[in-house]
Coordinates of N, CA, C and O in Angstrom, one line a residue:
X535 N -16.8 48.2 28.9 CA -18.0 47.9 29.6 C -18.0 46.4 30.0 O -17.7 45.4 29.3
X536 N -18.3 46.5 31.1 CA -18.8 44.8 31.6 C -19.5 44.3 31.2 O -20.5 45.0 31.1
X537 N -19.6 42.8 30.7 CA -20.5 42.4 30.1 C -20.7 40.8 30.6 O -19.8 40.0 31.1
X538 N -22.4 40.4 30.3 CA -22.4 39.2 31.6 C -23.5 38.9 30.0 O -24.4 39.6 29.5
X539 N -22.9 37.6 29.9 CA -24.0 36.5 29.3 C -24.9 35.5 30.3 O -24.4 34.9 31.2
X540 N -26.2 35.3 29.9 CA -26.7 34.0 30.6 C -27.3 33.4 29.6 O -28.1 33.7 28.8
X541 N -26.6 32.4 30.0 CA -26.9 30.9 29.2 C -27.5 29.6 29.8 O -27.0 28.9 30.7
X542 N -29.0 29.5 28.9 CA -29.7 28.3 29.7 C -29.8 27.4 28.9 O -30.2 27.8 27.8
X543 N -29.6 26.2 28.9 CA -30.2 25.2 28.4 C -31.4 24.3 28.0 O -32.4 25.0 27.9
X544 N -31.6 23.2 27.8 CA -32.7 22.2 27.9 C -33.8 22.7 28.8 O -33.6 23.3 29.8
X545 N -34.7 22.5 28.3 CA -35.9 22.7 29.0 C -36.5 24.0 29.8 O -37.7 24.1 30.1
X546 N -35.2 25.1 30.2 CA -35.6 26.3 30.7 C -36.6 27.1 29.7 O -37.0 28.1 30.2
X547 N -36.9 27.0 28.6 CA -37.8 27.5 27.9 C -39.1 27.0 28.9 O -40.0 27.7 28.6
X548 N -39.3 26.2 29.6 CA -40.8 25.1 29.9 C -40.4 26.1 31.5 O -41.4 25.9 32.2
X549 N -39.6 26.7 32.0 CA -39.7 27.6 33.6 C -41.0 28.6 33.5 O -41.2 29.4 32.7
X550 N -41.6 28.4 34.6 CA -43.0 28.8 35.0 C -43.9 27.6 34.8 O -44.7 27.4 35.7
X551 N -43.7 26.9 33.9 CA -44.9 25.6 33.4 C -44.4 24.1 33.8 O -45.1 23.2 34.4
X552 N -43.3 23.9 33.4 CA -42.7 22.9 33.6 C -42.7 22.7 35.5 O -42.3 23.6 36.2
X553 N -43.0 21.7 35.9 CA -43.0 21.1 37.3 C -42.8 22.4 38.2 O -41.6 22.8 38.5
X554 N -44.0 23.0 38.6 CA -44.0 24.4 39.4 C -43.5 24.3 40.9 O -43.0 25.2 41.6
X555 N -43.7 22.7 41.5 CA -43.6 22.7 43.0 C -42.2 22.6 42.8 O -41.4 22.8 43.8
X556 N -41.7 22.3 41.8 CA -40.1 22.1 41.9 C -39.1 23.5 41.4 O -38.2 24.1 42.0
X557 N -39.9 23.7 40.0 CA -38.8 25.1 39.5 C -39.7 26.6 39.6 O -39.3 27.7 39.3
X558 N -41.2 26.0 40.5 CA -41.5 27.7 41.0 C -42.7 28.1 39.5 O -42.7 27.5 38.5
X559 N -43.5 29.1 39.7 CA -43.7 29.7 38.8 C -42.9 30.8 37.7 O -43.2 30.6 36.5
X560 N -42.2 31.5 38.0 CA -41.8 32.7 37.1 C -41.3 31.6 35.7 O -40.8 30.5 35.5
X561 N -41.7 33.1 34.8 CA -40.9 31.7 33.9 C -39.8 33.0 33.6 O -39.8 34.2 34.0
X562 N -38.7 32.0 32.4 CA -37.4 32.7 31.9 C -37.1 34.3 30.8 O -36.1 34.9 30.5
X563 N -38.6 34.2 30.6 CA -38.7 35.8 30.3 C -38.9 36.7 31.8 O -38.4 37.9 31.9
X564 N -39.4 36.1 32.6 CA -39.4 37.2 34.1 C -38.4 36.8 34.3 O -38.2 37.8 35.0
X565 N -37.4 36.3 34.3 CA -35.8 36.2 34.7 C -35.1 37.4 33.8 O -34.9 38.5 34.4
X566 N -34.7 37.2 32.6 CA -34.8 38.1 31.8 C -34.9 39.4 31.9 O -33.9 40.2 31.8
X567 N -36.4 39.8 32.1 CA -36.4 41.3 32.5 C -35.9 41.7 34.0 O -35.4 42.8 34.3
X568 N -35.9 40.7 34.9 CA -35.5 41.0 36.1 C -33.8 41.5 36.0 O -33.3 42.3 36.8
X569 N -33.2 40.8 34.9 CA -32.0 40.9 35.4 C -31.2 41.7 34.4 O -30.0 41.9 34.2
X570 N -32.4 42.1 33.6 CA -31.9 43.0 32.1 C -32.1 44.8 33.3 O -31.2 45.7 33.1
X571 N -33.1 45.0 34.1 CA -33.7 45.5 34.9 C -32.0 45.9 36.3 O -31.6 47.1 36.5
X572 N -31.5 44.9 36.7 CA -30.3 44.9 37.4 C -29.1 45.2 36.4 O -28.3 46.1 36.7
X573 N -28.9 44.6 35.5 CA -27.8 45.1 34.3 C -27.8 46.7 34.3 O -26.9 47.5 34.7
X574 N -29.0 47.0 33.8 CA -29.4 48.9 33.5 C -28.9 49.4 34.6 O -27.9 50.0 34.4
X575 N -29.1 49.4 36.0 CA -28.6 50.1 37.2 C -27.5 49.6 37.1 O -26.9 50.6 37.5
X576 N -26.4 48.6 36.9 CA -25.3 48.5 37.6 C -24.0 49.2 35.9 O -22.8 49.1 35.8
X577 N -24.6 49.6 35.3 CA -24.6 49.7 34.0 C -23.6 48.3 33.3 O -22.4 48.3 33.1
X578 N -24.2 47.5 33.1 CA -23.4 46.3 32.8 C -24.5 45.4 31.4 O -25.7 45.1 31.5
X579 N -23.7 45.1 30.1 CA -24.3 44.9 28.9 C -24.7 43.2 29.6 O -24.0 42.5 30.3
X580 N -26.0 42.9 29.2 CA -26.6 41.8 29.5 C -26.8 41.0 28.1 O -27.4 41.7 27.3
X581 N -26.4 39.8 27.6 CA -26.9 39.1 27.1 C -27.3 37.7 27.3 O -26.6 36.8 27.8
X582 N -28.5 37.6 26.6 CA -30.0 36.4 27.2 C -30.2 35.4 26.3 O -30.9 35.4 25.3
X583 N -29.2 34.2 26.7 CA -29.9 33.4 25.7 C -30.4 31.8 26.1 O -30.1 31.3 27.2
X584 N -31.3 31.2 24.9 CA -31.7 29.9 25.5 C -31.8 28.8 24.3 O -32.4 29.0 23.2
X585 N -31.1 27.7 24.6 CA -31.5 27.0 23.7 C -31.5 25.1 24.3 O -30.8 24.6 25.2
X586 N -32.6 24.5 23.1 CA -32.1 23.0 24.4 C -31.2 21.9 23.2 O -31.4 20.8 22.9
X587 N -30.0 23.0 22.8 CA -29.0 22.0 21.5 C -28.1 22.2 22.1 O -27.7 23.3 22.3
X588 N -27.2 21.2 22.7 CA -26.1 21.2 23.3 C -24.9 21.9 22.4 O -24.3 22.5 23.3
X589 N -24.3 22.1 21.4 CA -23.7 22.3 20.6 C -23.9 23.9 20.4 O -23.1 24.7 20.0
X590 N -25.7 24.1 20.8 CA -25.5 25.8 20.0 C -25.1 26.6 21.8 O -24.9 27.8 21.9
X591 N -25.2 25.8 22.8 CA -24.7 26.2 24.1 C -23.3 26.7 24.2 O -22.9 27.8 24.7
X592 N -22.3 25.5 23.3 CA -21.1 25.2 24.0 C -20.7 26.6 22.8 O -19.9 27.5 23.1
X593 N -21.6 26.6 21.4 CA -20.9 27.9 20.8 C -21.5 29.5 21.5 O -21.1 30.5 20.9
X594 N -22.4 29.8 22.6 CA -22.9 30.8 23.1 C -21.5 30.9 24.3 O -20.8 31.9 24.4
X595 N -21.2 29.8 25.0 CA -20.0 29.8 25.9 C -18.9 30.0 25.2 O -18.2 30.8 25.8
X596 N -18.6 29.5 24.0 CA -17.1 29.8 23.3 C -17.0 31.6 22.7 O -16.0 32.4 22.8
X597 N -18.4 31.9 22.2 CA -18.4 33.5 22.0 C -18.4 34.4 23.5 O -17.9 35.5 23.5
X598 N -18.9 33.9 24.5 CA -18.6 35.1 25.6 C -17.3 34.9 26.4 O -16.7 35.7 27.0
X599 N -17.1 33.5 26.4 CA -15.6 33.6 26.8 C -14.7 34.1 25.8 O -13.6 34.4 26.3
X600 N -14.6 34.2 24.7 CA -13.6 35.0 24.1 C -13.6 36.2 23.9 O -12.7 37.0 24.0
X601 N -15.0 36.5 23.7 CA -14.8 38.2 24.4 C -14.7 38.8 25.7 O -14.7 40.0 25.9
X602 N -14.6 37.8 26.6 CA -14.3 38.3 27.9 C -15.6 38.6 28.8 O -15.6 39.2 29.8
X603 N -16.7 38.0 28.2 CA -18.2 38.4 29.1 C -17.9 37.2 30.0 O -17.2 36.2 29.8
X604 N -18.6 37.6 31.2 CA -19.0 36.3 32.5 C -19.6 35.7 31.6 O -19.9 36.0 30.4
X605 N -19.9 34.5 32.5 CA -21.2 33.4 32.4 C -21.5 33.3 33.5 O -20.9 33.1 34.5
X606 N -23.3 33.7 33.3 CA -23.7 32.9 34.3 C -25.0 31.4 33.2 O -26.0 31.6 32.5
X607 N -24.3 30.3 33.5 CA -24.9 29.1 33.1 C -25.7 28.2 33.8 O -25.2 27.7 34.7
X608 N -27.0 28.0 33.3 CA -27.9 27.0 34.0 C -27.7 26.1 32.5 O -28.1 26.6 31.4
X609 N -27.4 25.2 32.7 CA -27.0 24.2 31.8 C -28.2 23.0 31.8 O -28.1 22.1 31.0
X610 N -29.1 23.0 32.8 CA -29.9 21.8 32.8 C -29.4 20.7 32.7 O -28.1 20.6 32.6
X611 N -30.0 20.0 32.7 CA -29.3 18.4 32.5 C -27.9 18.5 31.8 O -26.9 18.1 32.3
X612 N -28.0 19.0 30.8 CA -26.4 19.0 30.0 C -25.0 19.3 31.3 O -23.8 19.1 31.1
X613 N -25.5 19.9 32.4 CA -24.3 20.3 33.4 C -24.2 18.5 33.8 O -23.0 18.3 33.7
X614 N -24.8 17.3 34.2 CA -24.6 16.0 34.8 C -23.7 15.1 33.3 O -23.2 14.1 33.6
X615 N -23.6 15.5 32.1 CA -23.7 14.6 31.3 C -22.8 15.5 30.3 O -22.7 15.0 29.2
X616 N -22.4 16.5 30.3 CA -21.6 17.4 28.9 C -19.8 17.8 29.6 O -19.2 18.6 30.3
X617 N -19.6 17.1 29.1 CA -17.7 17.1 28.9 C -17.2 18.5 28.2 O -16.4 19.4 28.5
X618 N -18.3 18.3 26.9 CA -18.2 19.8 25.7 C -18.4 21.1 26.3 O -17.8 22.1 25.8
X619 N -19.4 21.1 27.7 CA -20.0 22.4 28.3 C -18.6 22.8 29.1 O -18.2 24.0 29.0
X620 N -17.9 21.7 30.0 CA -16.9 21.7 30.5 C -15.8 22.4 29.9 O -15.3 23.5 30.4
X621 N -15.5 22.0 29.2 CA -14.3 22.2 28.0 C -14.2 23.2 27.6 O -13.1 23.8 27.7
X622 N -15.5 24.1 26.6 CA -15.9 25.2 26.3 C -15.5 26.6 27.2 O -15.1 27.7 26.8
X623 N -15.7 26.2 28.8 CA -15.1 26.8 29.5 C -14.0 27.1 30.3 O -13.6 28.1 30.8
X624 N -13.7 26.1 30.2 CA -11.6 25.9 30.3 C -11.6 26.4 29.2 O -11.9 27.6 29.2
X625 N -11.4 25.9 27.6 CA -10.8 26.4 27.4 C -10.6 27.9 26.3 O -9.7 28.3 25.6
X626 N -12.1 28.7 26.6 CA -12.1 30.0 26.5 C -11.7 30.7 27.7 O -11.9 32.0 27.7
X627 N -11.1 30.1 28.8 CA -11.3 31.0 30.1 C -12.2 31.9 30.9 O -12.0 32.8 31.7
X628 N -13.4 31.3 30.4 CA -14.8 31.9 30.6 C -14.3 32.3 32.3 O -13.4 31.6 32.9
X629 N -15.1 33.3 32.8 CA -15.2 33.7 34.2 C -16.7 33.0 34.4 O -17.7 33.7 34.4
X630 N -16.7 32.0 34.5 CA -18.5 31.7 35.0 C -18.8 30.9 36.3 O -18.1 30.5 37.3
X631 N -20.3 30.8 36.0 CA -21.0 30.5 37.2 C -21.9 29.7 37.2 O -22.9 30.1 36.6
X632 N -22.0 28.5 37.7 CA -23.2 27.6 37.5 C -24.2 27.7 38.3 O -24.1 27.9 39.6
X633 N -25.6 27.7 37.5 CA -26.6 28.3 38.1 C -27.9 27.1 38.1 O -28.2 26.5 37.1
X634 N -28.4 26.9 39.0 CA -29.8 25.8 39.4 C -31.0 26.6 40.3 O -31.0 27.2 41.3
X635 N -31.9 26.3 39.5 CA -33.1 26.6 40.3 C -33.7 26.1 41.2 O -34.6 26.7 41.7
X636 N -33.2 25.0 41.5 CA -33.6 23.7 42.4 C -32.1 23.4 43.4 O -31.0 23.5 43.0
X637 N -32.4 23.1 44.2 CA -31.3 22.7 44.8 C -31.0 20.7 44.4 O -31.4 19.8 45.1
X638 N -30.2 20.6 43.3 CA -29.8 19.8 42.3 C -29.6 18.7 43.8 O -30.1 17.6 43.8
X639 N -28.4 19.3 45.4 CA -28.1 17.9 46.0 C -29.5 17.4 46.8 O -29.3 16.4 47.5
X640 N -30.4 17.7 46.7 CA -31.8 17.3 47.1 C -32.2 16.2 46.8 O -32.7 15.2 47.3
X641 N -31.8 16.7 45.3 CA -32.2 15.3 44.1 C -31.8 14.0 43.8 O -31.2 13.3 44.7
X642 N -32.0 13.5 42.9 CA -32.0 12.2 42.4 C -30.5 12.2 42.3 O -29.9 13.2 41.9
X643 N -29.8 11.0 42.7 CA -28.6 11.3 42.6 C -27.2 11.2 41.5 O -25.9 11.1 41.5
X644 N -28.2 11.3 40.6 CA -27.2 11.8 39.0 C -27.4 13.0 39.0 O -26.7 13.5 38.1
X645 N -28.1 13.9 39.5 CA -28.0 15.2 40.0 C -27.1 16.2 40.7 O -27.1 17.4 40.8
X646 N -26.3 14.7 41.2 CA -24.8 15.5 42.1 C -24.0 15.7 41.7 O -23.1 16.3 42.3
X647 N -23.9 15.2 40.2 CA -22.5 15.4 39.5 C -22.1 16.6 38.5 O -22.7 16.5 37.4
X648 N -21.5 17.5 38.6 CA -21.3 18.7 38.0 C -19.9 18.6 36.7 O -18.8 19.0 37.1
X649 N -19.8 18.2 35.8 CA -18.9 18.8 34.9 C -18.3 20.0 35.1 O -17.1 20.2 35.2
X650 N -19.5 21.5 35.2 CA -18.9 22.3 35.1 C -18.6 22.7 35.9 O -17.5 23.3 35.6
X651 N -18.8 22.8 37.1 CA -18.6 22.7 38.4 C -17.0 23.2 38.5 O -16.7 24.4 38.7
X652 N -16.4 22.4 38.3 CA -14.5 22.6 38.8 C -13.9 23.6 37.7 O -12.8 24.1 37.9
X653 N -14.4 23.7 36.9 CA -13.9 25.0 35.8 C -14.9 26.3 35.9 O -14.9 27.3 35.2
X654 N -15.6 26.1 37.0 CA -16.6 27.6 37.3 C -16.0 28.2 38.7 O -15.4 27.6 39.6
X655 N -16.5 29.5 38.5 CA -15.5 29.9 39.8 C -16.4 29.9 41.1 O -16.0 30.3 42.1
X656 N -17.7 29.3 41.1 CA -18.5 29.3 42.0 C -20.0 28.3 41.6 O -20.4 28.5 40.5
X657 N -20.5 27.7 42.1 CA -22.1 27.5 41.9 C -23.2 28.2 42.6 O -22.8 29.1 43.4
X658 N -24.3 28.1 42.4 CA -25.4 28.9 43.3 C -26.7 28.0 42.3 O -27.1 27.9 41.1
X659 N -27.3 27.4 43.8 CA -28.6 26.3 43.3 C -29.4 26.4 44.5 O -29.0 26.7 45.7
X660 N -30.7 25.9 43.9 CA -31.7 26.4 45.5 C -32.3 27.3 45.9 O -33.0 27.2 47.0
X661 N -32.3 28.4 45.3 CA -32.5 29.7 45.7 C -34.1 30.1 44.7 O -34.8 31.1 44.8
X662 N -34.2 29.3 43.9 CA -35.4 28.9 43.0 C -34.7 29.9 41.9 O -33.5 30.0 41.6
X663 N -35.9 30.5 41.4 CA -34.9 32.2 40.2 C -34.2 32.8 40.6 O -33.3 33.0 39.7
X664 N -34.1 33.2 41.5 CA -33.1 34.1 42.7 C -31.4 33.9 42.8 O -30.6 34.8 43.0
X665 N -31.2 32.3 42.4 CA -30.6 31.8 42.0 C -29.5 32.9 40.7 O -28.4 33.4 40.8
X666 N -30.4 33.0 39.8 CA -29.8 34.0 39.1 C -29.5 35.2 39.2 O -28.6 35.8 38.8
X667 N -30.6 35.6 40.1 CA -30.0 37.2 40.8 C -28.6 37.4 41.6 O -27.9 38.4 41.6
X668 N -28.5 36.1 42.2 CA -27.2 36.2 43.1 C -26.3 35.7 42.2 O -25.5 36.6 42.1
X669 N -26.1 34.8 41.6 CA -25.4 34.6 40.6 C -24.9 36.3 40.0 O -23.9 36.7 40.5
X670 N -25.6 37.0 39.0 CA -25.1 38.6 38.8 C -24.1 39.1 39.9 O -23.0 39.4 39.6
X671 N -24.6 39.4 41.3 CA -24.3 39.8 42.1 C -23.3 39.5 42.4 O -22.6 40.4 43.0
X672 N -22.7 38.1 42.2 CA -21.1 37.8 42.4 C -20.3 37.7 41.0 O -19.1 37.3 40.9
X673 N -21.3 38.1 39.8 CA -19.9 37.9 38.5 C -19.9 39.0 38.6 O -18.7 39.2 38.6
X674 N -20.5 40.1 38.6 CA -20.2 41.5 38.1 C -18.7 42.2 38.9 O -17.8 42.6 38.2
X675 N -18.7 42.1 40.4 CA -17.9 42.2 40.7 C -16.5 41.8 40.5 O -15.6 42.6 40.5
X676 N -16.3 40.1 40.3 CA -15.3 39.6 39.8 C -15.0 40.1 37.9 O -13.9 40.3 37.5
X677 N -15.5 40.2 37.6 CA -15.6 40.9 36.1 C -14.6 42.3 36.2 O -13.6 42.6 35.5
X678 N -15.2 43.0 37.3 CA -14.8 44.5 37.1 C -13.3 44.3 37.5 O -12.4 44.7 36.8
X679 N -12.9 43.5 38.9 CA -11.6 43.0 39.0 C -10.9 42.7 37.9 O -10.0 43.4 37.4
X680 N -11.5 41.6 37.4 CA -10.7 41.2 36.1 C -10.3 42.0 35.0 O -9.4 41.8 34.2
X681 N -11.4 43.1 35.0 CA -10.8 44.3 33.9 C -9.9 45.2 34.6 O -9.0 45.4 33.8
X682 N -9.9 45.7 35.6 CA -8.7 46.5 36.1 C -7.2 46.1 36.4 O -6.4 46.9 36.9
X683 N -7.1 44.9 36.1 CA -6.0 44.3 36.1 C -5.2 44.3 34.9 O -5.6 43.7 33.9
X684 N -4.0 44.9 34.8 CA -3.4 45.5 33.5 C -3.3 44.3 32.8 O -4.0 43.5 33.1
X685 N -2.4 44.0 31.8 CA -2.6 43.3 30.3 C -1.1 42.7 31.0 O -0.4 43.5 31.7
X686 N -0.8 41.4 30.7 CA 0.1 41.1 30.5 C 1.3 41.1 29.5 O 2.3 40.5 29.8

């Protein structure tokens, strides 16, 4: 079975409350069920997690890249300033995806800088939550690729 982790970082616990004109209302339990909700129909194992410790990130990235789950990662701030978030995913071979609710090149411009960026097979920012939905929409597929391709 396919299987897709999302992993948020810093401060996405504060989505819905935290600066609404910027990250929107819904907060990260309506993300959650939205996409536990898309998981069920596409039959694909969803796991949801959040934390704002850099360290318990890079070990949520090091367990789904070794089992072969996607990533889809909103890393918050830790994506402009984490080498560890980087690395984590080189070098488990994570299939992931960086994810923003804001369109980050808008922003202040330490906002432009992506670590994970060049070790992810895609970004997707701007789209406010939605962001995450499309995010699924392009790992699931590369996922299923990557399992039908025989074993070396």
């Amino acid at each position: 079975m396919v299987a897709v982790h999302v992993l948020n970082g810093p401060n996405l616990n504060l989505l819905g409350t935290r600066e609404p004109a910027t990250y929107g209302a819904v907060t990260l339990a309506g993300v959650e069920a939205r996409l536990k909700e898309k998981a069920a129909a596409a039959g694909v194992e969803l796991a949801f997690k959040q934390t704002n410790y850099e360290g318990e990130l890079v070990s949520f990235i090091q367990e789904a890249g070794l089992s072969g789950a996607g990533v889809i990662i909103n890393a918050g701030a830790y994506t402009h300033t984490s080498v560890a978030l980087r690395d984590a995913i080189k070098g488990t071979d994570a299939l992931a995806i960086e994810v923003h609710v804001s369109n980050v090149h808008a922003r202040e411009d330490f906002r432009h800088h992506s670590y994970m960026a060049p070790v992810c097979v895609g970004v997707i920012c701007g789209f406010g939550v939605a962001s995450y939905d499309l995010a699924f929409d392009a790992i699931v597929p590369l996922l299923q690729k990557r399992a039908a391709k025989p074993s070396a």
